[in-house]
Tab-separated table of C-alpha atoms in Angstrom:
chain	number	residue	atom	x	y	z
A	1	MET	CA	20.369	104.999	94.594
A	2	THR	CA	17.033	103.939	93.242
A	3	ALA	CA	14.834	105.445	90.603
A	4	ALA	CA	11.240	104.840	89.617
A	5	GLY	CA	11.125	101.572	87.690
A	6	GLU	CA	14.872	100.873	88.050
A	7	LYS	CA	16.441	98.038	89.964
A	8	GLU	CA	18.929	98.947	92.652
A	9	GLU	CA	21.539	96.593	91.194
A	10	SER	CA	21.496	98.335	87.803
A	11	LEU	CA	22.292	101.743	89.338
A	12	GLN	CA	25.461	101.042	91.228
A	13	ALA	CA	28.297	103.482	91.317
A	14	PRO	CA	31.193	102.342	89.116
A	15	ARG	CA	33.750	100.154	90.845
A	16	GLU	CA	36.410	100.070	88.119
A	17	TYR	CA	38.625	103.087	87.633
A	18	PRO	CA	41.515	102.862	85.182
A	19	PHE	CA	44.575	104.698	86.454
A	20	THR	CA	46.653	106.408	83.732
A	21	MET	CA	49.954	108.245	84.038
A	22	HIS	CA	50.943	111.045	81.661
A	23	THR	CA	54.108	113.090	81.406
A	24	VAL	CA	53.640	116.770	82.091
A	25	GLY	CA	55.502	117.735	78.928
A	26	ALA	CA	56.262	121.393	78.320
A	27	GLN	CA	54.354	122.580	81.389
A	28	THR	CA	56.228	123.586	84.508
A	29	MET	CA	54.342	122.425	87.581
A	30	VAL	CA	55.664	122.574	91.146
A	31	VAL	CA	54.464	121.568	94.612
A	32	PHE	CA	54.453	124.095	97.462
A	33	SER	CA	53.867	123.612	101.177
A	34	GLN	CA	52.903	126.118	103.831
A	35	ALA	CA	54.031	125.922	107.446
A	36	ASP	CA	52.260	127.309	110.521
A	37	ALA	CA	54.214	130.572	110.372
A	38	ASP	CA	52.976	131.289	106.829
A	39	GLU	CA	56.285	130.226	105.358
A	40	VAL	CA	55.855	128.895	101.840
A	41	SER	CA	58.494	126.457	100.647
A	42	LEU	CA	59.061	124.640	97.364
A	43	GLU	CA	58.788	120.869	97.790
A	44	GLY	CA	59.537	119.713	94.238
A	45	THR	CA	58.556	119.643	90.581
A	46	VAL	CA	55.825	117.540	88.990
A	47	VAL	CA	57.064	115.060	86.396
A	48	HIS	CA	53.979	112.835	85.898
A	49	ARG	CA	50.264	113.541	86.062
A	50	ALA	CA	47.852	110.768	87.102
A	51	GLU	CA	44.208	110.491	86.064
A	52	CYS	CA	41.570	108.225	87.524
A	53	ARG	CA	38.303	108.011	85.553
A	54	PRO	CA	35.361	105.617	85.829
A	55	VAL	CA	34.744	103.085	83.073
A	56	VAL	CA	31.982	104.395	80.807
A	57	SER	CA	29.260	101.748	80.838
A	58	ASP	CA	25.466	101.635	80.698
A	59	SER	CA	25.120	101.668	84.485
A	60	TYR	CA	27.508	104.647	84.751
A	61	MET	CA	25.543	106.553	82.111
A	62	LYS	CA	22.269	105.840	83.998
A	63	VAL	CA	23.814	107.194	87.198
A	64	LYS	CA	25.044	110.335	85.382
A	65	ARG	CA	21.627	110.801	83.751
A	66	LEU	CA	19.947	110.659	87.175
A	67	GLN	CA	22.501	113.083	88.574
A	68	VAL	CA	21.857	115.594	85.774
A	69	LYS	CA	18.097	115.176	86.215
A	70	SER	CA	18.335	115.857	89.951
A	71	VAL	CA	20.325	119.056	89.402
A	72	LYS	CA	18.050	120.379	86.645
A	73	PRO	CA	15.558	122.918	88.067
A	74	GLN	CA	11.882	122.009	87.974
A	75	ARG	CA	9.953	124.129	85.520
A	76	LEU	CA	6.592	125.469	86.544
A	77	VAL	CA	3.771	125.893	84.042
A	78	GLN	CA	0.939	128.247	84.923
A	79	GLN	CA	-2.189	128.951	82.949
A	80	LEU	CA	-3.093	132.635	82.978
A	81	ASP	CA	-6.676	133.852	83.281
A	82	ARG	CA	-6.209	136.723	80.865
A	83	ALA	CA	-3.606	137.799	78.342
A	84	VAL	CA	-0.669	139.872	79.513
A	85	ALA	CA	-1.194	143.468	78.336
A	86	THR	CA	2.384	144.730	78.521
A	87	VAL	CA	2.868	144.827	74.784
A	88	PHE	CA	4.830	147.921	73.841
A	89	LYS	CA	3.699	149.628	70.691
A	90	PRO	CA	6.221	151.552	68.623
A	91	VAL	CA	6.214	155.320	69.015
A	92	ALA	CA	6.926	157.527	66.016
A	93	ASN	CA	8.410	160.392	68.024
A	94	HIS	CA	9.504	159.987	71.637
A	95	ASP	CA	9.050	162.634	74.320
A	96	PHE	CA	12.738	163.498	74.567
A	97	ASN	CA	12.856	164.050	70.784
A	98	LEU	CA	9.877	166.403	71.001
A	99	GLU	CA	11.500	168.342	73.861
A	100	TYR	CA	14.714	168.644	71.860
A	101	GLU	CA	12.837	169.960	68.816
A	102	LYS	CA	11.005	172.563	70.950
A	103	LYS	CA	14.262	173.707	72.519
A	104	LYS	CA	15.916	173.911	69.107
A	105	LYS	CA	13.072	176.042	67.724
A	106	SER	CA	13.039	178.361	70.744
A	107	ASP	CA	16.818	178.952	70.545
A	108	GLY	CA	16.595	179.839	66.899
A	109	LYS	CA	19.475	179.718	64.456
A	110	MET	CA	22.974	180.786	65.403
A	111	VAL	CA	23.868	184.202	64.103
A	112	ARG	CA	27.416	184.795	62.912
A	113	ALA	CA	29.085	187.435	65.019
A	114	ASP	CA	31.762	189.868	63.884
A	115	ARG	CA	35.139	188.181	63.423
A	116	GLN	CA	37.061	190.583	65.641
A	117	LEU	CA	34.462	190.295	68.431
A	118	VAL	CA	34.694	186.473	68.361
A	119	LEU	CA	38.503	186.585	68.469
A	120	ASP	CA	38.441	188.982	71.423
A	121	LEU	CA	36.007	186.744	73.299
A	122	LEU	CA	38.130	183.640	72.610
A	123	PHE	CA	41.384	185.292	73.692
A	124	SER	CA	39.797	186.596	76.901
A	125	ALA	CA	38.428	183.110	77.609
A	126	PHE	CA	41.843	181.479	77.096
A	127	GLU	CA	43.392	184.032	79.446
A	128	LYS	CA	41.190	182.570	82.202
A	129	HIS	CA	41.682	178.849	81.398
A	130	GLN	CA	44.082	176.927	79.208
A	131	TYR	CA	41.684	174.234	77.928
A	132	TYR	CA	38.059	174.394	76.765
A	133	SER	CA	35.749	171.896	75.117
A	134	PHE	CA	34.285	172.920	71.787
A	135	LYS	CA	30.823	173.096	73.348
A	136	ASP	CA	32.048	175.567	75.977
A	137	LEU	CA	33.685	177.713	73.283
A	138	VAL	CA	30.403	177.811	71.346
A	139	ASP	CA	28.596	178.919	74.525
A	140	ILE	CA	31.178	181.688	75.113
């Protein structure tokens, strides 16, 4: 690995890795194996967990910095000839609100029907079906 202005010796991958063993503790971890005939068998339980990490040094941090830089996407800057004209201005009353108001005015106000007539209509409706939404009952 070499970088612009960096010596190859200063960017070597770490060669020292401390090996630490930890007890699993309260976790229950097991090892399974799978044979050719899709038979899964329990091999044993895990008692210790081992970790192997590189020693954090200046050379290791340089290598990690280069790795992060290589993964980061390149950003592209473009200068536009003219301003983008997709600025949305606020609207006081939207089209669907205007349509709703027109429909409301054309329907007019609800007129209260005779009590006995409404009860007869409701009972005849419930003879046809057991359940109705409130909106459907208002329509009936």
